[in-house]
C-alpha positions as MATLAB code, in Angstrom:
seq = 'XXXXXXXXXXXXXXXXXXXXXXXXXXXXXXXXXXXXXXXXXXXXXXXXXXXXXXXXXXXXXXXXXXXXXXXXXXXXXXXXXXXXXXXXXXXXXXXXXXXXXXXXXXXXXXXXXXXXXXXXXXXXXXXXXXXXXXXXXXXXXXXXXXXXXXXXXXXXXXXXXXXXXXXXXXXXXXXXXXXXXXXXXXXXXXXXXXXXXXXXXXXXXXXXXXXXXXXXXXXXXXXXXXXXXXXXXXXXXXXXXXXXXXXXXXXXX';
ca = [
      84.316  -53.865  212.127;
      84.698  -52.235  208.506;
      86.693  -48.833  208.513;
      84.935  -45.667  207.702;
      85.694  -44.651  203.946;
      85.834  -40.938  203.296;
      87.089  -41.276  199.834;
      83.691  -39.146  198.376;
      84.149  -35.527  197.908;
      81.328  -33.777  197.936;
      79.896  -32.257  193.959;
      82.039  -29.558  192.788;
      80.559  -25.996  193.156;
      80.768  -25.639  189.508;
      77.972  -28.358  189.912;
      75.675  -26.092  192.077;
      74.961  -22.403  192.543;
      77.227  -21.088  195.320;
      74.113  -20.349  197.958;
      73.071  -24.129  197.451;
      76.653  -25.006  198.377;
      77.008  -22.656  201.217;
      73.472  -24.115  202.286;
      75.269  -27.644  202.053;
      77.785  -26.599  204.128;
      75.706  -25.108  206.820;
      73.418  -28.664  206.928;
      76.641  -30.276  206.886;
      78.047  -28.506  210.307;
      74.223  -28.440  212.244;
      74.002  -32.350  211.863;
      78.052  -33.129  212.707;
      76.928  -30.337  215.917;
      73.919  -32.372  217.260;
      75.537  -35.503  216.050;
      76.474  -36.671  220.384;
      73.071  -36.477  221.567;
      71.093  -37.220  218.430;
      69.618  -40.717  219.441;
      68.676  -39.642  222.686;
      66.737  -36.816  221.404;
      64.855  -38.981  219.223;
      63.981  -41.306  221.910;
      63.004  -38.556  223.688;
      61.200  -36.629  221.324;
      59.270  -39.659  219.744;
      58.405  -41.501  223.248;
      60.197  -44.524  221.317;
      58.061  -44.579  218.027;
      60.893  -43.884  215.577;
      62.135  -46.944  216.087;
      58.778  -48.062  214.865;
      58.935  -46.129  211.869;
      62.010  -46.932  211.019;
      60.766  -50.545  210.961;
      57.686  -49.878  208.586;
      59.957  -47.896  206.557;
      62.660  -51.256  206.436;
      60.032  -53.512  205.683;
      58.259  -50.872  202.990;
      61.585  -51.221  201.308;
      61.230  -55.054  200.096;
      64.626  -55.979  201.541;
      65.783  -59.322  201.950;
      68.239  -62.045  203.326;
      71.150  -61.609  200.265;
      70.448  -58.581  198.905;
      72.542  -55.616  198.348;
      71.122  -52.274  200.292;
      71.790  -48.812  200.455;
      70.793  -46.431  203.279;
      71.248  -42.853  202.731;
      71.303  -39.876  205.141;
      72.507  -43.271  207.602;
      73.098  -40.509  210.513;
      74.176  -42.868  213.544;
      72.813  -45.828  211.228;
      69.512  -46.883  213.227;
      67.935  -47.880  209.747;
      71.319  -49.402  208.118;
      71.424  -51.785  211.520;
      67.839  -52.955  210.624;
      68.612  -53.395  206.834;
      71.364  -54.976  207.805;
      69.067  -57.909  210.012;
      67.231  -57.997  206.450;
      70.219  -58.858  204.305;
      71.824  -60.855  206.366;
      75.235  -62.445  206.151;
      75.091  -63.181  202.732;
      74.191  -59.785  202.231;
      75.911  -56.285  201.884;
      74.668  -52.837  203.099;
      75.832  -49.673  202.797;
      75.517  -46.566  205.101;
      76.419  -42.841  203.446;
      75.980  -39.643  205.056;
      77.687  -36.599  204.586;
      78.277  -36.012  208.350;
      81.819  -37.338  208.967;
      80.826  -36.996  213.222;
      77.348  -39.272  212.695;
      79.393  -41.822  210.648;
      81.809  -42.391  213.553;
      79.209  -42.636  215.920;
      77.683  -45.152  213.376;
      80.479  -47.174  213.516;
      81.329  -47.002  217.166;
      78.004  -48.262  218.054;
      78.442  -51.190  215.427;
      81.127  -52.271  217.562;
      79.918  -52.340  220.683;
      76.454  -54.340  219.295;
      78.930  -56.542  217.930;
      76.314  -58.420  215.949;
      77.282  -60.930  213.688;
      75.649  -59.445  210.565;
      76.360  -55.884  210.894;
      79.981  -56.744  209.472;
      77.868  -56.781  206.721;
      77.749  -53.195  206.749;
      80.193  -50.482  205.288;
      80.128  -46.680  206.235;
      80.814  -44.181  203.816;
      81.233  -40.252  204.103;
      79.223  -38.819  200.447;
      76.787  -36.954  198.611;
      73.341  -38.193  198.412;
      72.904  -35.848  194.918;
      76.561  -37.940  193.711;
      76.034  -41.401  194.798;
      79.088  -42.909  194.061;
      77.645  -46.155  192.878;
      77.229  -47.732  189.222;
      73.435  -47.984  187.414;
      71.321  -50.284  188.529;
      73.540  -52.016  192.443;
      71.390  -51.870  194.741;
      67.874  -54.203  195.157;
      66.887  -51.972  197.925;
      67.461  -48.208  199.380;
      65.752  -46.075  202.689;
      66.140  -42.966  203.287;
      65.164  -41.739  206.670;
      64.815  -38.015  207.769;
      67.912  -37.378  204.787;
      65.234  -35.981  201.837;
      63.687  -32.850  203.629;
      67.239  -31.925  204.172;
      68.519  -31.845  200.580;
      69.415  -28.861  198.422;
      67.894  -30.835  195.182;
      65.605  -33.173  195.973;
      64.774  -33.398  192.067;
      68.598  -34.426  191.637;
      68.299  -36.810  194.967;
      65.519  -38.805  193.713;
      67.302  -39.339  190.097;
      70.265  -40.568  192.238;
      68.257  -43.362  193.853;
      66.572  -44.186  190.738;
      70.041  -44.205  188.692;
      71.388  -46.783  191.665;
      68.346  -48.764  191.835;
      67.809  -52.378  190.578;
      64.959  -52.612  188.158;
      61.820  -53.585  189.827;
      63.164  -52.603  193.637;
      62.017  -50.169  195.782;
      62.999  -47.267  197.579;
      61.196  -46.276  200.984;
      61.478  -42.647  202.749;
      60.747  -41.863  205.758;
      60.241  -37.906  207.135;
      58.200  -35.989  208.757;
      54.841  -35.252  206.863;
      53.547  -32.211  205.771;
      50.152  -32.623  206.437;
      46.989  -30.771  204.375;
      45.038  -31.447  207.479;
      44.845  -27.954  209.690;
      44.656  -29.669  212.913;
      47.599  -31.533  212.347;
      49.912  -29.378  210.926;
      48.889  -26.963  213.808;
      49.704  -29.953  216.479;
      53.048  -30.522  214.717;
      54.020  -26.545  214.735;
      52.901  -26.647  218.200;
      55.123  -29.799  219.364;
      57.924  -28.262  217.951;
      57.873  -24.543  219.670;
      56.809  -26.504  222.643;
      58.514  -29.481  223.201;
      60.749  -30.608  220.480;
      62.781  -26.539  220.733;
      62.243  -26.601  224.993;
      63.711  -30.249  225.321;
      66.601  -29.523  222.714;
      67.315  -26.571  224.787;
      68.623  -28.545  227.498;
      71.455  -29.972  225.655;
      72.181  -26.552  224.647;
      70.681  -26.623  220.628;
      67.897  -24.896  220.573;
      69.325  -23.152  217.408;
      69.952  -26.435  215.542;
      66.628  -27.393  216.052;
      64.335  -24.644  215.268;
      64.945  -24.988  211.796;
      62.746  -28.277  212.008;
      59.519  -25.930  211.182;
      61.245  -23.912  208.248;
      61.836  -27.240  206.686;
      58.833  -29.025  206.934;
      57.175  -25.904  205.891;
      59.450  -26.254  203.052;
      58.603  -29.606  202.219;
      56.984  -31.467  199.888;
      53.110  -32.942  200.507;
      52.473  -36.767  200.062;
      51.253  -35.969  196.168;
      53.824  -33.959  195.477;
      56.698  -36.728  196.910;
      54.594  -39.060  194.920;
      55.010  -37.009  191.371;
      58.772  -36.345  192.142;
      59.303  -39.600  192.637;
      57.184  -40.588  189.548;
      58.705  -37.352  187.290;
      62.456  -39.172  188.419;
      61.558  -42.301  186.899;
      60.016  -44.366  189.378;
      56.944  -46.716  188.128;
      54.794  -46.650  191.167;
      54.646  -43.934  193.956;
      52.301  -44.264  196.958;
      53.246  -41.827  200.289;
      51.874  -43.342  203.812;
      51.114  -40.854  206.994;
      51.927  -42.482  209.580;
      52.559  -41.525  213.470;
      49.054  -39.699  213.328;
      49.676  -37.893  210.361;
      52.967  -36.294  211.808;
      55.204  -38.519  209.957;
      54.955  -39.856  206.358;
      56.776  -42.623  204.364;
      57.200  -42.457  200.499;
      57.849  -46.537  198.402;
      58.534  -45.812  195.216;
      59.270  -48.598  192.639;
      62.204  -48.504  189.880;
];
């Protein structure tokens, strides 16, 4: 089991206007709060199809048996686990988040699934607009749920590009704002009514009614596809997926 590494700081404010760090801060302390119950809420929430997802998004990515990976925004490392099945022994992956609470819970669960591959993985506590990784190490990256959540998704994407092997991809999963008025009315309406009700229970209903602010927020599949293409990228294409509630962006270096 590797130890978790909390040796990146996050940017200097000099770096960022002071509201964008404050708003850092505050993203920082909701996801560390609902860090304990996280993967049961998204069992719960999803009926089981994140997992799904998460696998389209994994195999989206290109990864394979050898490769060097990178999974940002790991949260309790669902994707990094399945990258790590990709790249195999021979292979390294990485798992950074900026929540020190999911990165423990990360690595506590690596433990107990005591898989021989995921001591291929290594945990680190940083800053997805920093990466603390040279030009051009990794031949694959996914994001999942991490992007929406950004203070500079401009700067984000640059980061993944900078860190990206030529000709590799990187695959995003997130919720999807949709163009379609039916669906983005059905996804308002799951959140007031089931995603805020059921979080209520385990007593963060706060921490998760800002789910509608920021997928109003968000970007649309074109415009993920131009920031992706304005960062560098060669080839965007963004996928709905989960009925148009959820969305996946592959962009290639």
């Amino acid at each position: 089991m590797h130890s978790l590494q909390f040796s990146v700081p996050l940017l200097p404010t000099s770096r960022f206007k002071r509201h964008s760090v404050r708003c850092a801060s505050d993203r920082q302390q909701l996801f560390n709060s609902i860090a304990p119950v996280y993967d049961n809420l998204n069992d719960l929430l999803s009926l089981g199809q994140h997992r799904i997802w998460k696998r389209m998004a994994v195999s989206w990515s290109g990864a394979k048996t050898g490769d060097s990976l990178l999974d940002l925004c790991c949260g309790s490392g669902d994707l990094t686990f399945l990258m790590s099945e990709k790249a195999g022994a021979d292979g390294k992956v990485i798992g950074l988040d900026f929540s020190k609470e999911q990165l423990s819970i990360a690595s506590s669960r690596q433990y107990l699934l005591s898989k021989a591959c995921y001591n291929n993985i290594e945990w680190v506590e940083g800053d997805a607009l920093d990466l603390p990784f040279s030009n051009g190490y990794f031949d694959a990256i996914t994001m999942g749920y991490g992007l929406r959540n950004v203070v500079d998704k401009r700067r984000a994407m640059q980061e993944m590009f900078r860190v990206l092997k030529p000709d590799s991809r990187v695959s995003i999963l997130d919720f999807n704002k949709s163009m379609q008025p039916f669906t983005a009315l059905f996804q308002e309406w799951m959140i007031d009514n089931v995603v805020v009700p059921t979080a209520t229970v385990y007593g963060l209903a706060k921490e998760y009614q800002y789910l509608k602010t920021s997928i109003d927020e968000f970007l649309t599949g074109k415009e993920l596809e131009k920031l992706a293409l304005d960062a560098g990228f060669s080839y965007a294409r963004h996928y709905e997926i989960g009925g148009g509630l959820m969305g996946n962006l592959v962009a290639a270096r």
